[in-house]
Tab-separated table of C-alpha atoms in Angstrom:
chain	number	residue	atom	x	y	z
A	20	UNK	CA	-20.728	-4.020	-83.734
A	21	UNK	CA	-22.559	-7.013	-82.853
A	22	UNK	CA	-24.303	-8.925	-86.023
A	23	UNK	CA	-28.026	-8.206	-87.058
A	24	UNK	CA	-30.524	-9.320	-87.077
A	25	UNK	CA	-31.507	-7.839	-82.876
A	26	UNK	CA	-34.209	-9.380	-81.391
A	27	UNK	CA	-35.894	-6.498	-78.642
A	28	UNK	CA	-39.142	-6.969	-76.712
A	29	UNK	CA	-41.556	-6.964	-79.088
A	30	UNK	CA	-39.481	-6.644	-82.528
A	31	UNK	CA	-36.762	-8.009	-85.070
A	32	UNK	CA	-34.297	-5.105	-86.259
A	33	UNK	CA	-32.471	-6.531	-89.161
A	34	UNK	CA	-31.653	-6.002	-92.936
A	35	UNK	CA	-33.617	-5.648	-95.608
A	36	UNK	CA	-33.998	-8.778	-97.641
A	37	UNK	CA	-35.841	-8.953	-101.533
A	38	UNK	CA	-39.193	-10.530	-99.926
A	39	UNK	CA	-39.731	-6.588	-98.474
A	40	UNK	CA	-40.250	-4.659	-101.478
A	41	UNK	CA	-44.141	-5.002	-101.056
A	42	UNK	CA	-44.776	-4.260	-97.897
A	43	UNK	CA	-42.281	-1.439	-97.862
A	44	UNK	CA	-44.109	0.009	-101.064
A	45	UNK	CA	-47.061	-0.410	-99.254
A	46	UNK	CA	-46.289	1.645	-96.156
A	47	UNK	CA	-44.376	4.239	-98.394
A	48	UNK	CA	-47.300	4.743	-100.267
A	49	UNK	CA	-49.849	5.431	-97.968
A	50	UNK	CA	-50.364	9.375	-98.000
A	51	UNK	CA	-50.543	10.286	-94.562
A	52	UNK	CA	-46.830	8.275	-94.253
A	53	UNK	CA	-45.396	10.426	-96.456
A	54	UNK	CA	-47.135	13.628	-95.605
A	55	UNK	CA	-44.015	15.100	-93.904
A	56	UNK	CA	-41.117	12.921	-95.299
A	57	UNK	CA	-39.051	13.530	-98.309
A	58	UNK	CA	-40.665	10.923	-100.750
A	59	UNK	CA	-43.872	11.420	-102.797
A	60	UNK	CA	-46.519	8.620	-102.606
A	61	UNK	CA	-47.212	6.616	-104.326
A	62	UNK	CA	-43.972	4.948	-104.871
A	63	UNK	CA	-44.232	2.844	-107.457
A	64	UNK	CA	-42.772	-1.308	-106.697
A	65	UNK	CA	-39.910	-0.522	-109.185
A	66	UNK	CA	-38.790	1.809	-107.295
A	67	UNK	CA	-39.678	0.273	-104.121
A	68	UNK	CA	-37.661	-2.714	-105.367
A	69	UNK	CA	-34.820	-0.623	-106.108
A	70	UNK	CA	-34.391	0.877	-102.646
A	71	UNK	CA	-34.671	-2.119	-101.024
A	72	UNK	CA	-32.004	-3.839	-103.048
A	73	UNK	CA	-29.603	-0.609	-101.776
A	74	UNK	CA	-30.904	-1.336	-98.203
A	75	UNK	CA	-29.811	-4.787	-98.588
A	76	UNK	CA	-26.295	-4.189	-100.006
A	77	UNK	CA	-25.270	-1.702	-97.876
A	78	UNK	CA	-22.690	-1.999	-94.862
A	79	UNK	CA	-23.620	-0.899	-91.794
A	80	UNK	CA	-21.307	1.694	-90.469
A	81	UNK	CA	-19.648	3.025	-93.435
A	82	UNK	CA	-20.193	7.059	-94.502
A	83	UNK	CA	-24.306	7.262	-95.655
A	84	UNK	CA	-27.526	6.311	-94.941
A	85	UNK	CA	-28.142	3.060	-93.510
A	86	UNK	CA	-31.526	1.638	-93.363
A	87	UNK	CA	-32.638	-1.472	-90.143
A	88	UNK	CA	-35.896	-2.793	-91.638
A	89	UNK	CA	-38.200	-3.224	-88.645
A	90	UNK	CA	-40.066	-6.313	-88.282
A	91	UNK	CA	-43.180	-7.123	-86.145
A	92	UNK	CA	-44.555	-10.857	-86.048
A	93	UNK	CA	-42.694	-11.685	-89.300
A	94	UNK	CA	-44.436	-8.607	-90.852
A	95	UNK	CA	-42.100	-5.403	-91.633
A	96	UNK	CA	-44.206	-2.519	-90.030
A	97	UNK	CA	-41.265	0.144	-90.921
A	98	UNK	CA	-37.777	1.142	-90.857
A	99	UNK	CA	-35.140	3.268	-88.973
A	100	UNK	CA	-31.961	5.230	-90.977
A	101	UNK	CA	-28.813	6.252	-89.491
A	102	UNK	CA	-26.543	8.466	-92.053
A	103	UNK	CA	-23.065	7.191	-90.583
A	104	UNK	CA	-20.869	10.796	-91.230
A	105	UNK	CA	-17.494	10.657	-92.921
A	106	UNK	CA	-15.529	10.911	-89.385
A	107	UNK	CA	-18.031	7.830	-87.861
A	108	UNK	CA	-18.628	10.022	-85.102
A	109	UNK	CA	-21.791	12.009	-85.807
A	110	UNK	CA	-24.939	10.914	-87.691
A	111	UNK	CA	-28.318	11.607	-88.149
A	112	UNK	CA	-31.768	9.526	-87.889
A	113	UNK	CA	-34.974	9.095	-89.305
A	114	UNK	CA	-37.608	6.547	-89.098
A	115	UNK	CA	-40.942	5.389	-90.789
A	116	UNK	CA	-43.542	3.260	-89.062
A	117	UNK	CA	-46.775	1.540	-91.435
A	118	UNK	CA	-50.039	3.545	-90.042
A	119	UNK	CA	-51.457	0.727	-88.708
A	120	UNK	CA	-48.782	0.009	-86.430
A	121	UNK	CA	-48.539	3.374	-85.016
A	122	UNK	CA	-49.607	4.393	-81.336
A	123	UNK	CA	-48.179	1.360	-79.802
A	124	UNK	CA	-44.416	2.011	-79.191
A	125	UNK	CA	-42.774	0.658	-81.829
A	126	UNK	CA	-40.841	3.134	-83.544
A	127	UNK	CA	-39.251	4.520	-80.151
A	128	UNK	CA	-38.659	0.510	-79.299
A	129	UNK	CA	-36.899	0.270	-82.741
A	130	UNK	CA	-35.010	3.511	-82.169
A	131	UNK	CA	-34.318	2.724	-78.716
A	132	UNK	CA	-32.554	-0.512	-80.512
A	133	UNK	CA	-30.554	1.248	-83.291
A	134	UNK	CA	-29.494	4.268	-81.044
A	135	UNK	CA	-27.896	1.246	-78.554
A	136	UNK	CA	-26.024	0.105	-81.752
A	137	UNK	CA	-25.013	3.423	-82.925
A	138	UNK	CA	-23.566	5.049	-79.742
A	139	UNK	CA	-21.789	1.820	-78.876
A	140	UNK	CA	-20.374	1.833	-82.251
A	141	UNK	CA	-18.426	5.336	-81.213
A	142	UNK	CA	-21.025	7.872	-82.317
A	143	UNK	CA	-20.609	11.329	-80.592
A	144	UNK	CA	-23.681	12.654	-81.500
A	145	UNK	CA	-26.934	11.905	-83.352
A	146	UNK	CA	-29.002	14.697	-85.248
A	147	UNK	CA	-32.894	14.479	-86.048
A	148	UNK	CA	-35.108	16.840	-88.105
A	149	UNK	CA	-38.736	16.944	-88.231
A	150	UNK	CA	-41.719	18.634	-90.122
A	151	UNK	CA	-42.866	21.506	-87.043
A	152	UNK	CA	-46.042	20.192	-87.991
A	153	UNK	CA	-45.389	16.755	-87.149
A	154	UNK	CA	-45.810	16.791	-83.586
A	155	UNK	CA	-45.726	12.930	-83.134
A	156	UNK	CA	-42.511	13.196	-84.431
A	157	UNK	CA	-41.305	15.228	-81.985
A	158	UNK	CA	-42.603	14.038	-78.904
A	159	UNK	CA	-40.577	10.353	-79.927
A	160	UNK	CA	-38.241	12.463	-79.961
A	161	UNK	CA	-38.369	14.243	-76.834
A	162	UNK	CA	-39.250	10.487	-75.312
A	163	UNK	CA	-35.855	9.212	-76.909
A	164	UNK	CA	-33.598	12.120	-74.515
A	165	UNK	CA	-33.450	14.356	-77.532
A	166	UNK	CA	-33.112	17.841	-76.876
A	167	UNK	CA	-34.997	21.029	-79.153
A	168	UNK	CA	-31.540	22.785	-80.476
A	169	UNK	CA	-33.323	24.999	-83.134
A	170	UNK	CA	-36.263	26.013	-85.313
A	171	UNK	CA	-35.655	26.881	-88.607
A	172	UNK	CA	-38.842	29.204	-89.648
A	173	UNK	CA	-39.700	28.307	-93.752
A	174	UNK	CA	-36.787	26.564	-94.446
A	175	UNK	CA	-37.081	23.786	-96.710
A	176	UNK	CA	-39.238	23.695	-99.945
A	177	UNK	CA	-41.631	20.396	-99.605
A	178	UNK	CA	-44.324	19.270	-101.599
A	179	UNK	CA	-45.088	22.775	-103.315
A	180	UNK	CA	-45.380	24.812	-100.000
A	181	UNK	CA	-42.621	26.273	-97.497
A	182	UNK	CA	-42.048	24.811	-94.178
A	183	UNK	CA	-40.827	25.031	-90.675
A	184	UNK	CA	-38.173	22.667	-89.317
A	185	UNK	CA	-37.392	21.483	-85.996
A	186	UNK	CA	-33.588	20.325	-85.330
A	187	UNK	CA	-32.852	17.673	-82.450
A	188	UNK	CA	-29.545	16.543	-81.096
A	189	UNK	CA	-28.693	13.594	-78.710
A	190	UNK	CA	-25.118	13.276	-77.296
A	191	UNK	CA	-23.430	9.565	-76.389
A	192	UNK	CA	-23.072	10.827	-72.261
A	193	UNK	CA	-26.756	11.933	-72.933
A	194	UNK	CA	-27.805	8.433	-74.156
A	195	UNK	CA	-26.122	6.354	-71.846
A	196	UNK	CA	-27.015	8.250	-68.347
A	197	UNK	CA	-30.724	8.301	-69.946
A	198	UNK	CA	-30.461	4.374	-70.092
A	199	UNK	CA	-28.663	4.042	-67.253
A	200	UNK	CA	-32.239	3.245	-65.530
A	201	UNK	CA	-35.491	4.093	-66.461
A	202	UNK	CA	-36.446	7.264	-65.452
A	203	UNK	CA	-39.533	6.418	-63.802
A	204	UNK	CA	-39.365	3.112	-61.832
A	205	UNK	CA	-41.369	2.413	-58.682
A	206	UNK	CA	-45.361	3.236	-58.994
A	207	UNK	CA	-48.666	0.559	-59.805
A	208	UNK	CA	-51.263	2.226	-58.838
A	209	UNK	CA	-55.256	2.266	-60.012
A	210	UNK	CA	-56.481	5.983	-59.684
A	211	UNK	CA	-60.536	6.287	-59.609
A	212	UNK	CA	-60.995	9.456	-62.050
A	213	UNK	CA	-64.400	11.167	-62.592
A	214	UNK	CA	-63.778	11.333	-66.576
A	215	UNK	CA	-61.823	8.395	-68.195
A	216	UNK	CA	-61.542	10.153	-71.272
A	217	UNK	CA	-60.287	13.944	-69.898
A	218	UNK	CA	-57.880	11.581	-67.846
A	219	UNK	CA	-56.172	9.716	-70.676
A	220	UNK	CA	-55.826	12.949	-72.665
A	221	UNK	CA	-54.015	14.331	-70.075
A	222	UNK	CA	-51.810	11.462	-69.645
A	223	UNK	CA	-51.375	10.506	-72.905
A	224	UNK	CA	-51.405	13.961	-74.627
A	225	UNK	CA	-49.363	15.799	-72.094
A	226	UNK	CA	-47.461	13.645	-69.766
A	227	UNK	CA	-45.936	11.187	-72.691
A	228	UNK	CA	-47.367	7.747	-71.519
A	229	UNK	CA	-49.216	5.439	-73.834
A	230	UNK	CA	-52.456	3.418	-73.671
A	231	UNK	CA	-52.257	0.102	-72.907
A	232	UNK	CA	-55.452	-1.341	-72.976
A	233	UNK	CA	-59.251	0.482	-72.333
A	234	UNK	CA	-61.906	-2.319	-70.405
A	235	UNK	CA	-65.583	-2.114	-71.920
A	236	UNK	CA	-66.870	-5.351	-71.238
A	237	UNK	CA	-68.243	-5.323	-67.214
A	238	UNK	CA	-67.156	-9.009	-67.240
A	239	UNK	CA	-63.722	-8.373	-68.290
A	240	UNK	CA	-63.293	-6.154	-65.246
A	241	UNK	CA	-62.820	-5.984	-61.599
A	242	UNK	CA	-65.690	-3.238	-60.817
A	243	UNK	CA	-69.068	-2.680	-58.692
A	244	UNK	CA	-72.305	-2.960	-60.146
A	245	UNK	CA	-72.706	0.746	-59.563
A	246	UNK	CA	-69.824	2.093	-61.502
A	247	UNK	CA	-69.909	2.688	-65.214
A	248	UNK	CA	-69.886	0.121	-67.931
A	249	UNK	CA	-68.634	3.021	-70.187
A	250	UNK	CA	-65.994	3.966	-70.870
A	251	UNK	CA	-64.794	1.804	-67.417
A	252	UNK	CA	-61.044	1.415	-66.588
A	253	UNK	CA	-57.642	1.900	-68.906
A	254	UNK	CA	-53.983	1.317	-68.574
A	255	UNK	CA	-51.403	4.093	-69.420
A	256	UNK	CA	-47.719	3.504	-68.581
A	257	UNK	CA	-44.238	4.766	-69.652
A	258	UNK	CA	-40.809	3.580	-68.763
A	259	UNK	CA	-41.490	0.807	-65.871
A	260	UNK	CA	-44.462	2.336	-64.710
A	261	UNK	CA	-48.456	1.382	-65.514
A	262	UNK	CA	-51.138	3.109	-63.779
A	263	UNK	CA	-54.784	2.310	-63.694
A	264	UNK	CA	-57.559	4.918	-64.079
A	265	UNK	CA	-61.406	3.777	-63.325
A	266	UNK	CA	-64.067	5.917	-64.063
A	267	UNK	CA	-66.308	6.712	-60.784
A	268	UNK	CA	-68.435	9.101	-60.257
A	269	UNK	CA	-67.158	12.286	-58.072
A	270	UNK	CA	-64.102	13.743	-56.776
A	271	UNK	CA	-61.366	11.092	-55.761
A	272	UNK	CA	-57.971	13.053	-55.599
A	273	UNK	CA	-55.128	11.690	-53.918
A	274	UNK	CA	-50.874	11.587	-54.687
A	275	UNK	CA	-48.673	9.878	-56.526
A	276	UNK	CA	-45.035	9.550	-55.828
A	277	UNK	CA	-42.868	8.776	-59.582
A	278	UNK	CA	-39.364	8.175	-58.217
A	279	UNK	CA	-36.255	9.230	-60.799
A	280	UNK	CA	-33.039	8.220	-60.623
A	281	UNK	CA	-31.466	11.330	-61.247
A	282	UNK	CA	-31.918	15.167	-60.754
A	283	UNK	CA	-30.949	15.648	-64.586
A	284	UNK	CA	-33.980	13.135	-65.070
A	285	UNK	CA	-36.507	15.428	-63.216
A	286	UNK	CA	-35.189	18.521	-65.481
A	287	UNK	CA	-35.640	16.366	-68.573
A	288	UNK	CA	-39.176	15.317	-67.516
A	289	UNK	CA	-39.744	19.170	-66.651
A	290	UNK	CA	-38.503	20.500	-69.773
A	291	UNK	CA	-40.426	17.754	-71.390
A	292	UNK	CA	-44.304	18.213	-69.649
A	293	UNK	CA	-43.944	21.869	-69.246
A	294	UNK	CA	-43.312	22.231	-73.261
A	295	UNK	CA	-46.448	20.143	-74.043
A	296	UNK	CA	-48.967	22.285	-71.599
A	297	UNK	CA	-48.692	21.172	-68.001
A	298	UNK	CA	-49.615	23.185	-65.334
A	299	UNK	CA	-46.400	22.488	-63.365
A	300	UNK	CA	-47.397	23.594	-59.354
A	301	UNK	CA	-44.111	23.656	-58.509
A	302	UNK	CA	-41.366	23.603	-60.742
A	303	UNK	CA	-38.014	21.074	-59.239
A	304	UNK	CA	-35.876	22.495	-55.999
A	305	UNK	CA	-34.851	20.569	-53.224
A	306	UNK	CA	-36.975	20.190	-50.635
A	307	UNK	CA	-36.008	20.265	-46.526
A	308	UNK	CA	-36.010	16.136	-46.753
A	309	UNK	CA	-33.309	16.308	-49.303
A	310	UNK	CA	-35.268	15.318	-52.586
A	311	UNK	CA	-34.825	17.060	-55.681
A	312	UNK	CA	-38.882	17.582	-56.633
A	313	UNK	CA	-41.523	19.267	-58.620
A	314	UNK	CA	-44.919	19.075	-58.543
A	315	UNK	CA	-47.925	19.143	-60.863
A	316	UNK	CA	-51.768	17.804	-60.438
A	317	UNK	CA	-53.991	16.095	-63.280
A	318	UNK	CA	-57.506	16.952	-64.260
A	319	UNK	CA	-59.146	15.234	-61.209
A	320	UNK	CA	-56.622	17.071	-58.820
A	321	UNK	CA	-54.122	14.437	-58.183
A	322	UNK	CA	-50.933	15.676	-57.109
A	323	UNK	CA	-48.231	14.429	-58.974
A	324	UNK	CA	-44.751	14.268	-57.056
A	325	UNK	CA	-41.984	13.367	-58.971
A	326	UNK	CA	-38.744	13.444	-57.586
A	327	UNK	CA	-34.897	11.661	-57.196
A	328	UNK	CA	-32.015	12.379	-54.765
A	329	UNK	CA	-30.881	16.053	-54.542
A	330	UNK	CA	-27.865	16.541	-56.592
C-alpha cells in the first residue's frame, strides 16, 4: 500500500495529525452533520481530541476502523473510514463531509481515493449503510458503483426514534471495470432550455450530475441582448462530460448522444436514473446498428441516447 498522504484533483487524503482536533470538532458538531450518523453533537474538544489522537495512531490496514482525514486547501473539510475485517478481505465505509463543503464532489472524490487504496490492498468487498432518510447518502453511493442489497425496515434504535436502514455492497471486479473508463466520455454540448431552473432539477436531482457554475452577470456571458439576464446559462457535468443549458424562450428540443464504454455501464446508469424518477422511453436493447441503448427525454423534450457496444 503506497504511503499517505494522496494528493487527488482537488484534495489531500492523509492522516490525522494533533492540529485537527478543532476543525474536526467543529464539523462533528454541527447538527445537521450528525443528524443521521452515530455520534451526538455537540462533541465536546476533549473528546474531539481524543479521537483524533486514535486516528493518528492507528495503522492502516490492520482489523478496525481506519479513519483518512480529508483535506481541502490546507483546511480538513471531513473524513472517510474503512473498518479493515479480521480476514483483510471485506470492510465497510463511511464518510463525513463539513456542511459547507458539501454539493461540490468532494466526498465521492475522497471515496473515489480511499476505495482505489482499499481494493488494491486485496479487499473483496466493501459494505455501506445509510439512514433511508438520508438520500444524499445514497445517491454517492449509487454514483460510487454501489449496488442497493437490502432495506432493513426499523432496525436500529437512533437518537430516541426507530429507523430504516439501507445496506450497499461494492465488489473489487465491480470497482475496477467501473474505473476502467468513465462511464460517460464523449459529449460538450450547450442545450438552449425554456426553464433553467426545471432543467437543472432534472439533471441534478434525477440524472446524478452536479452544478458547476450558474452565469448571472450578462457581461460574464456569451448571450444576445434578447435572452434573459435571469437566471441565464449553468454548467452540469458528471464523469468527463459538462453540458451547457441557456435559458431561451420557447421550445428548443434536440438529441444528445452519452457514449458508455460498456453494456454493464448502460444497466448501471438504468438501474441508477430509473430508481430516482426518470421517465425512461425506452429501456436498453440492442438496436439493428448494433448498439446496446436506452432512451429517455428531459423536461424540454430532449432525447437522451445513451448507449455502448452491444455485448
Amino acid at each position: 500500500m503506497s504511503e499517505l498522504p494522496v494528493r487527488t484533483e482537488r484534495l489531500v487524503v492523509r492522516r490525522f495529525a494533533a492540529g485537527d482536533v478543532t476543525a474536526f470538532a467543529a464539523y462533528r458538531s454541527d447538527p445537521e452533520v450528525a443528524r443521521y450518523q452515530g455520534w451526538d453533537a455537540p462533541v465536546p474538544e476533549a473528546a474531539a481530541r481524543r479521537l483524533v489522537a486514535g486516528f493518528a495512531a492507528a495503522e492502516e490496514g490492520k482489523p478496525g476502523w481506519f479513519q483518512y482525514a480529508v483535506e481541502r486547501d490546507g483546511v480538513l473539510i471531513g473524513d472517510v473510514g474503512i473498518c479493515w475485517a479480521g480476514n483483510r478481505m471485506q470492510a465497510e465505509a463511511g464518510f463525513t463531509i463539513a456542511a459547507a463543503h458539501q454539493g461540490n464532489g468532494y466526498a465521492s472524490e475522497a471515496a473515489r481515493c480511499v476505495l482505489d487504496r482499499v481494493f488494491a490492498a486485496g479487499v473483496r468487498r466493501v459494505s455501506a449503510e445509510c439512514d433511508a432518510r438520508n438520500t444524499a447518502s445514497a445517491r454517492l453511493l449509487e454514483r460510487l458503483g454501489f449496488g442497493l442489497e437490502g432495506h432493513r425496515r426499523r432496525h436500529t434504535w437512533l437518537k430516541g426514534e426507530w429507523t430504516d436502514d439501507l445496506l450497499f455492497g461494492l465488489l473489487a471486479e465491480d470497482w475496477r471495470g467501473a474505473t476502467a473508463g468513465p462511464s460517460i466520455f464523449a459529449c460538450r454540448p450547450n442545450l438552449l432550455v425554456a426553464n433553467l431552473v426545471a432543467s437543472l432539477g432534472f439533471y441534478a436531482d434525477v440524472l446524478g450530475f452536479e452544478v458547476g457554475w450558474r452565469w448571472s452577470d450578462r457581461q460574464a456571458r456569451f448571450l444576445t441582448d434578447d435572452e434573459p439576464p435571469e437566471p441565464g446559462t449553468a454548467l452540469v457535468a458528471r464523469d468527463n462530460v459538462q453540458v451547457m443549458l441557456t435559458q431561451v424562450a420557447g421550445a428548443h428540443p434536440t438529441r444528445l448522444h452519452l457514449d458508455v464504454h460498456t453494456a454493464a455501464q448502460v444497466d448501471r446508469l438504468f438501474r441508477e436514473w430509473s430508481g430516482r424518477g426518470a421517465a425512461i422511453a425506452e429501456p436498453p436493447f440492442v438496436r439493428p446498428w448494433g448498439m446496446y441503448e436506452m432512451r429517455l427525454a428531459d423536461p424540454d423534450g430532449t432525447v437522451l441516447r445513451v448507449s455502448s457496444p452491444a455485448p
